[in-house]
Short mmCIF file of C-alpha atoms and ligand atoms in Angstrom, two decimals:
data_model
loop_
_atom_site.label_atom_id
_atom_site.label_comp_id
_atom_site.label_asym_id
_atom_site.label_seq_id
_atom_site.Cartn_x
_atom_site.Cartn_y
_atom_site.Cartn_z
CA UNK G 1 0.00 0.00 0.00
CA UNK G 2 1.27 3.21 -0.72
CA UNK G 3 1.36 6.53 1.67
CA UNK G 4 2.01 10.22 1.25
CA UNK G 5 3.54 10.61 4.33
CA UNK G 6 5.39 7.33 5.20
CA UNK G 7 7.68 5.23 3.39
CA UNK G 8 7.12 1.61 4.64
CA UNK G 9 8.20 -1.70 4.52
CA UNK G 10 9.48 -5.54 5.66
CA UNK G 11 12.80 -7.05 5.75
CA UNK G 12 12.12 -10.27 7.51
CA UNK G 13 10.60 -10.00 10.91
CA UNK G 14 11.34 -6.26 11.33
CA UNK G 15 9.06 -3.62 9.67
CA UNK G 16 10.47 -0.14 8.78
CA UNK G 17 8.72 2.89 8.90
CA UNK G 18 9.96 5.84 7.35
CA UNK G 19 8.69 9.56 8.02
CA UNK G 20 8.20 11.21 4.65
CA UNK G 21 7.57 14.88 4.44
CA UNK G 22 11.11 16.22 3.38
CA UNK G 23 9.45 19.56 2.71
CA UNK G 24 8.43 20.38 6.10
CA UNK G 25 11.23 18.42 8.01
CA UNK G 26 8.85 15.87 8.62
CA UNK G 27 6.73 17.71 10.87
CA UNK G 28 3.70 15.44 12.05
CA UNK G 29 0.80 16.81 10.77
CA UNK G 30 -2.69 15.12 10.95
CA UNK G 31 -2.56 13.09 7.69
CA UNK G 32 1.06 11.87 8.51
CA UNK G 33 -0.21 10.83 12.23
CA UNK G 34 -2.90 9.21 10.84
CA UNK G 35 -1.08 6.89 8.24
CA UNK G 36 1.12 6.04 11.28
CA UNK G 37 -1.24 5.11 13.25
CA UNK G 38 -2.93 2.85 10.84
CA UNK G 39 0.30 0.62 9.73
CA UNK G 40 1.36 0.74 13.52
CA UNK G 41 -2.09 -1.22 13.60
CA UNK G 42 -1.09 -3.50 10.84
CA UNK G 43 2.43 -4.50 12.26
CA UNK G 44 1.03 -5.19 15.75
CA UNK G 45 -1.68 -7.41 14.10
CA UNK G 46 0.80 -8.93 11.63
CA UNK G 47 2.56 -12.25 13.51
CA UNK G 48 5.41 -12.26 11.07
CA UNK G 49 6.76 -8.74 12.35
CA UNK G 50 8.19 -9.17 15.32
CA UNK G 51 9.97 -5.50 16.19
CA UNK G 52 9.72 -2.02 14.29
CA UNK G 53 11.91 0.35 13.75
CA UNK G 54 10.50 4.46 13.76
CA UNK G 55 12.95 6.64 11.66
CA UNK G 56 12.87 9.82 9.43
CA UNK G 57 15.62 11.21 6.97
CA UNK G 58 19.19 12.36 7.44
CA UNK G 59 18.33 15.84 8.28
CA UNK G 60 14.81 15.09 10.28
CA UNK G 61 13.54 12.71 12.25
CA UNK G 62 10.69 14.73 12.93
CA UNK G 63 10.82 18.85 14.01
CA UNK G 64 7.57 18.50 15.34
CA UNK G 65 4.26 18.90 15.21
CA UNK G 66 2.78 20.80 11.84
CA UNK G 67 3.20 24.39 13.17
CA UNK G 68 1.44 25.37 10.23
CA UNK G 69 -1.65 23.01 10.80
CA UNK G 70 -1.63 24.00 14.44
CA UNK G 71 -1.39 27.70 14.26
CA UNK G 72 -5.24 27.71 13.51
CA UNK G 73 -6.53 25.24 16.20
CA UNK G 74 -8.47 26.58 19.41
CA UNK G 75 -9.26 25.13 22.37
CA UNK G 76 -12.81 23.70 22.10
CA UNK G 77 -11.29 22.54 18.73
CA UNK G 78 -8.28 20.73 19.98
CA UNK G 79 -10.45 19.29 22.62
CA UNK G 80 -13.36 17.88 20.65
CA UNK G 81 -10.11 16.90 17.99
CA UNK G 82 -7.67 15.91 19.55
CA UNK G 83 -4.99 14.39 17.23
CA UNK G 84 -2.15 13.80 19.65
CA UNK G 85 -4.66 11.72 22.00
CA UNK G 86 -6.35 10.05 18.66
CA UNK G 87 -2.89 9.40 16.97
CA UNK G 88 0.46 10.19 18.14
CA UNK G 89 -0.04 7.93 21.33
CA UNK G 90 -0.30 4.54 18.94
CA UNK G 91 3.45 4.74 19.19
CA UNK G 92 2.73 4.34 22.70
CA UNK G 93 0.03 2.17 22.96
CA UNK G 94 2.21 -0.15 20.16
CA UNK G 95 3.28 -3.02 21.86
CA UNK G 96 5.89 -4.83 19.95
CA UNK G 97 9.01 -3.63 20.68
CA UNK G 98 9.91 -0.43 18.17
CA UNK G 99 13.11 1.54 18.02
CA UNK G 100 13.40 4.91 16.78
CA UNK G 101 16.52 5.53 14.73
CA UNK G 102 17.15 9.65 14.63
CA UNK G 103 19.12 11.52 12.64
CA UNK G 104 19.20 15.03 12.72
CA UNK G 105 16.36 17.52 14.38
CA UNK G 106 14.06 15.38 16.65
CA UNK G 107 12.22 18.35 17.84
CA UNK G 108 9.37 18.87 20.18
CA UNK G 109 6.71 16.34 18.95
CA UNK G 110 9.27 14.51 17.15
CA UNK G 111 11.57 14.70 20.35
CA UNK G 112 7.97 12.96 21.87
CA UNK G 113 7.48 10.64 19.67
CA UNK G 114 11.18 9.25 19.98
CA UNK G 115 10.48 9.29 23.53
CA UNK G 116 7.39 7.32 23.32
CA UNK G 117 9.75 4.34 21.09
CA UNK G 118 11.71 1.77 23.68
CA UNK G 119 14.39 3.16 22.92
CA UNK G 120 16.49 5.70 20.72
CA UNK G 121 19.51 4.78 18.22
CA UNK G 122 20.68 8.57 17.63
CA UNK G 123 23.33 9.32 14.73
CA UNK G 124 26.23 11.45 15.61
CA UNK G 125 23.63 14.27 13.66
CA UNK G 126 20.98 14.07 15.87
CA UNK G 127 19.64 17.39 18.04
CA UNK G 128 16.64 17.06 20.46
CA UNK G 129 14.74 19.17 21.71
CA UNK G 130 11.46 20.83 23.10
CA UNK G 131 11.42 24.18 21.38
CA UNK G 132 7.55 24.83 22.24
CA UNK G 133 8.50 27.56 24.94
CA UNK G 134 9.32 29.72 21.87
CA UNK G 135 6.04 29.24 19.97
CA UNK G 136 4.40 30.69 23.60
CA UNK G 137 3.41 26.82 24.14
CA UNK G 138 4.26 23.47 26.67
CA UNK G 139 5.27 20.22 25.50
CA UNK G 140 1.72 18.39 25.13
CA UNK G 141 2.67 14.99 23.56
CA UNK G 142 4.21 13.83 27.11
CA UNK G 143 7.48 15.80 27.02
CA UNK G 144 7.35 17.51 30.30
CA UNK G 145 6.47 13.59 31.38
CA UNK G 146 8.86 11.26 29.20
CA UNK G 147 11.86 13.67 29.28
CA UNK G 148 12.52 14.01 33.18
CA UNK G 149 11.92 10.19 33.27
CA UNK G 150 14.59 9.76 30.66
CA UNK G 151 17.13 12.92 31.66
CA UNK G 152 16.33 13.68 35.07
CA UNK G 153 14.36 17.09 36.33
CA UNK G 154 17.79 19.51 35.96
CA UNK G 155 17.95 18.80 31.98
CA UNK G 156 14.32 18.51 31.58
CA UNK G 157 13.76 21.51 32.96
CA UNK G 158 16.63 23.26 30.98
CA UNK G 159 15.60 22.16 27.68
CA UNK G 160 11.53 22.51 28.08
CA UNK G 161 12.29 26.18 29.94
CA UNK G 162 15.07 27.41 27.17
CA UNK G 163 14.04 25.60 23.96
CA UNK G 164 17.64 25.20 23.37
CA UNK G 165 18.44 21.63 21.61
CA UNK G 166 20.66 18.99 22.78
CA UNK G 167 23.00 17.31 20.74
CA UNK G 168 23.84 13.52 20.31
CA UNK G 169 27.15 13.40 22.73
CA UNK G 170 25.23 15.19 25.36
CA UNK G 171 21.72 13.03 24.74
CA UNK G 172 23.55 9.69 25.24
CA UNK G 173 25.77 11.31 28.58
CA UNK G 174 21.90 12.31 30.05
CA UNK G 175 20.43 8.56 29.31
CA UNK G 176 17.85 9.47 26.56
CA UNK G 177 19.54 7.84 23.71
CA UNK G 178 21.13 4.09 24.50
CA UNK G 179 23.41 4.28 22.02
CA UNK G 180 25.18 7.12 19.32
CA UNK G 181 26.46 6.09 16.16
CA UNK G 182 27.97 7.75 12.87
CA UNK G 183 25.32 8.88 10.86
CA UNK G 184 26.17 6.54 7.64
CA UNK G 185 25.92 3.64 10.16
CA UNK G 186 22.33 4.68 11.75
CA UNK G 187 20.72 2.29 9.73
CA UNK G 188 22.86 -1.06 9.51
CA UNK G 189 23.69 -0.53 13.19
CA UNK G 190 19.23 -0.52 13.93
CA UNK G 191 18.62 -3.23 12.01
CA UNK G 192 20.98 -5.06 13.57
CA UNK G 193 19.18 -4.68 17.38
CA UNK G 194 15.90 -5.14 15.93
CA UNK G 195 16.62 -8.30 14.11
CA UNK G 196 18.32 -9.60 16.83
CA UNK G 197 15.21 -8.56 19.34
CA UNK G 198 12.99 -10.13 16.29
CA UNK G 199 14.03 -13.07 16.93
CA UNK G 200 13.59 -13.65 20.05
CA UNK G 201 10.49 -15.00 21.27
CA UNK G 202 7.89 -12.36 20.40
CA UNK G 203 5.79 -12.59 23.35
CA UNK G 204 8.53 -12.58 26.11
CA UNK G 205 10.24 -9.27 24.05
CA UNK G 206 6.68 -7.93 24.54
CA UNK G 207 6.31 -8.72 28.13
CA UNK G 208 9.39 -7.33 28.67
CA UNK G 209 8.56 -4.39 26.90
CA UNK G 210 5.38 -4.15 29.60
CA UNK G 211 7.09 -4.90 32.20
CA UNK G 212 9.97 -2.08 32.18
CA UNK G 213 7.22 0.57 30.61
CA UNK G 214 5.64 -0.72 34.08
CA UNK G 215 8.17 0.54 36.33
CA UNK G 216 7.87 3.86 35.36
CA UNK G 217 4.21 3.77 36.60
CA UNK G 218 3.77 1.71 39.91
CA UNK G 219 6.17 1.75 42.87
CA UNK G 220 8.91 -1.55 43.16
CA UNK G 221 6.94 -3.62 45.50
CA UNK G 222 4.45 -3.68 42.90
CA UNK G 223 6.78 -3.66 40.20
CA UNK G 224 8.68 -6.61 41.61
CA UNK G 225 5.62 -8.38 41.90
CA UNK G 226 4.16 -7.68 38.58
CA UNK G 227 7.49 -8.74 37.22
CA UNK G 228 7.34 -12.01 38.95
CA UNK G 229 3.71 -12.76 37.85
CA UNK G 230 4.88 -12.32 34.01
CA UNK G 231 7.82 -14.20 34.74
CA UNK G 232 5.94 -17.27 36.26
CA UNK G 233 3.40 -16.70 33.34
CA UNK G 234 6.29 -17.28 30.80
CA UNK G 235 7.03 -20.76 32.15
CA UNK G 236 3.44 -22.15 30.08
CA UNK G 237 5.34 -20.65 26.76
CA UNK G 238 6.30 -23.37 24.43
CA UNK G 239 9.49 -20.99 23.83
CA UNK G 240 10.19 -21.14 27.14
CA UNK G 241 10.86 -24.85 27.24
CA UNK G 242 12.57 -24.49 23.61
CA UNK G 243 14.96 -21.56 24.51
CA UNK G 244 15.99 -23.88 27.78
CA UNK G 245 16.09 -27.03 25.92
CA UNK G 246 18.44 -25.45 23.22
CA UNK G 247 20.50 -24.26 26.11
CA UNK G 248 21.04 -27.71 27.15
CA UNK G 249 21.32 -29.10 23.71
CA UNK G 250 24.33 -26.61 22.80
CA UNK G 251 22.01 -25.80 20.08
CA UNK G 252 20.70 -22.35 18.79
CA UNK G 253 16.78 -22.02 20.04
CA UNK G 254 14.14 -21.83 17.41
CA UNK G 255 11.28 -20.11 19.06
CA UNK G 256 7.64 -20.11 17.62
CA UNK G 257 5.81 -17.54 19.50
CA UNK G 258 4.00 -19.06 21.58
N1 DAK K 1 5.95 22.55 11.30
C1 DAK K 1 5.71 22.95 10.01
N2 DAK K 1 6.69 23.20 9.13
C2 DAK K 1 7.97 23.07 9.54
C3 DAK K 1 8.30 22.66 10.85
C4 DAK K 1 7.20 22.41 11.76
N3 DAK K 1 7.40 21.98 13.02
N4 DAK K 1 9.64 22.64 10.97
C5 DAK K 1 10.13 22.98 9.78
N5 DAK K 1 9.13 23.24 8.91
C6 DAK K 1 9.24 23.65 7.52
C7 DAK K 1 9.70 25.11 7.40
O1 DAK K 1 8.60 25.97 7.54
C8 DAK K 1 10.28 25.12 5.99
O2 DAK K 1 9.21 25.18 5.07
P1 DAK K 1 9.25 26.26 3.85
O3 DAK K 1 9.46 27.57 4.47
O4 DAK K 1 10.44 25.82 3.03
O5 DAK K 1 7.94 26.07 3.16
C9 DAK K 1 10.89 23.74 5.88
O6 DAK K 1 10.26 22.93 6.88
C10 DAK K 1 12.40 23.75 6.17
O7 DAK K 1 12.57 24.36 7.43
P2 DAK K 1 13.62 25.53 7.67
O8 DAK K 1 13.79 26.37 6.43
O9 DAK K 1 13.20 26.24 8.90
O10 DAK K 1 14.95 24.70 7.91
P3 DAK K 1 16.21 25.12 8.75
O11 DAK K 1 17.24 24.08 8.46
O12 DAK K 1 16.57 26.58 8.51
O13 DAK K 1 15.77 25.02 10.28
C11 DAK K 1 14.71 23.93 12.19
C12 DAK K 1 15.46 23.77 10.84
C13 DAK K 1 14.28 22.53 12.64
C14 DAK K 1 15.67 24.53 13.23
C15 DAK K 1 13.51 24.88 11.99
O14 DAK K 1 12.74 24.41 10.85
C16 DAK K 1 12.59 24.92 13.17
O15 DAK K 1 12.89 25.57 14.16
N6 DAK K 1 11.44 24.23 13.08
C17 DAK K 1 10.42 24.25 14.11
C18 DAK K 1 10.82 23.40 15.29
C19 DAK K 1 9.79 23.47 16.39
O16 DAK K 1 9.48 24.54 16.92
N7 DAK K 1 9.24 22.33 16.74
C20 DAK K 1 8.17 22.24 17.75
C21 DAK K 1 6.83 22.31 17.04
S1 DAK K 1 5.48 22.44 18.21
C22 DAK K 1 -0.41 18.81 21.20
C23 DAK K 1 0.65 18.00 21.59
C24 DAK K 1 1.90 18.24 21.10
C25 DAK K 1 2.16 19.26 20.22
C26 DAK K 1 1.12 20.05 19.81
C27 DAK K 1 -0.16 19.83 20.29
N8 DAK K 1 -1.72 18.56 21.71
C28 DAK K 1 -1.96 17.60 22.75
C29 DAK K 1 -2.84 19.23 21.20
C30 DAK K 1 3.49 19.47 19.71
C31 DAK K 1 3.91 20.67 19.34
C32 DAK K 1 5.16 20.84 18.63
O17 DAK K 1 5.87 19.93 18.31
#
């Protein structure tokens, strides 16, 4: 199927999407959101994907939401329409594991959709940001919530309160990227962790997944017991027995997802 927005496809288990609007840095406007949303629906439904990967184009990732398409929204409007509720949060609802790879400006919404991936693979390129304070607006896709999670209150509350961005080096020293590579790499290096996490067993990478997203929203006692319900769960998985059985074996596992 073809989108105006995306660029998307499957090699193997992992599913690529790629942000498409090199005319306006990629910004996230509603049509954009929308096509996201709907083949974020098809890879969670579709059992031969088993991670995703979230990227943009050397320049842009994203540099955020369509100021253009904004600049005429009201209140009432944004609240009976609310396309960041509707849309944006299917990255977070997804629950496959997805990456986002980012090369250069990953900027307010952009810098929130990153967020709301499991993680971020930045190229040496990349600049984050929430620049919103300048447009006489907050963060409103989770920024002010994701970013101290990921950076800790002191940088969260420099870059939300300045608008000033935050390059790669200093992204990866402050914990919201796990890893910074040169840009011409970006790509090879992603695919690499995502077909490695695709083939794992799918449902344990997404219980996983559940489990850490978890932490960041009950206390440990709960946490730790949560965790420990999942990981009793996981021992009526038929890739359970087959991942410990290969162990044994000396023989690579061959797990079926289930
Ligand atoms: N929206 C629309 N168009 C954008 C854009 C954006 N965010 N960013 C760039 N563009 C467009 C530019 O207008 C320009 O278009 P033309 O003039 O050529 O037609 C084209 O992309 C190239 O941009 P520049 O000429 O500006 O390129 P430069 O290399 O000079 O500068 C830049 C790159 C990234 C520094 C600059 O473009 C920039 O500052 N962009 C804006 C960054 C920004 O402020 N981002 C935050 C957007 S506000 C909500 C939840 C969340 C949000 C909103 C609502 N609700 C719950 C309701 C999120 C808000 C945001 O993200």
């Amino acid at each position: 199927m073809a989108y105006k927005t995306l660029q998307v496809k499957t090699e193997g288990r992992v599913g690529v999407i790629t942000l498409n609007r090199p005319e306006a840095l990629n910004a996230l406007c509603d049509e954009l959101t929308t096509e996201l949303t709907a083949v974020l629906a098809g890879f969670e439904r579709d059992e031969a994907i088993g991670c995703v990967i979230l990227t943009g184009s050397k320049k842009a990732f994203a540099a955020g939401a369509d100021i253009k398409e904004l600049q005429s929204r009201d209140q009432v409007g944004l609240y009976m329409h609310d396309p960041f509720a509707e849309t944006w949060e299917s990255v977070a609802r997804f629950r496959k594991p997805i990456i986002a790879a980012v090369s250069g400006y990953a900027l307010g919404g952009g810098c929130e959709i990153a967020m709301m991936c499991d993680f971020i693979i930045a190229s040496e390129t990349a600049k984050f940001g929430q620049p919103e304070i300048n447009l006489g607006v907050m963060p409103g896709a989770g920024g002010t919530q994701r970013l101290p999670r990921a950076v800790g209150k002191a940088k969260a509350m420099d870059l939300c309160l300045t608008g000033r961005m935050m390059d790669a080096e200093e992204a990866e020293r402050a914990g919201l990227v796990s890893r910074v590579v040169p840009a011409d790499d970006l790509m090879d290096v992603v695919m690499e962790a995502a077909e490695l996490i695709a083939a794992k067993s799918l449902p344990v990478a997404m219980m996983t997944k559940e489990s850490i997203n978890r932490s960041f929203e009950i206390g440990l006692t709960e946490g730790i017991r949560f965790e420990r319900r999942v990981f009793q769960a996981q021992f009526s998985l038929e890739d359970q027995s087959e991942g410990m059985a290969a162990f044994a074996e000396k023989r690579a596992a061959h797990f079926k997802h289930r």
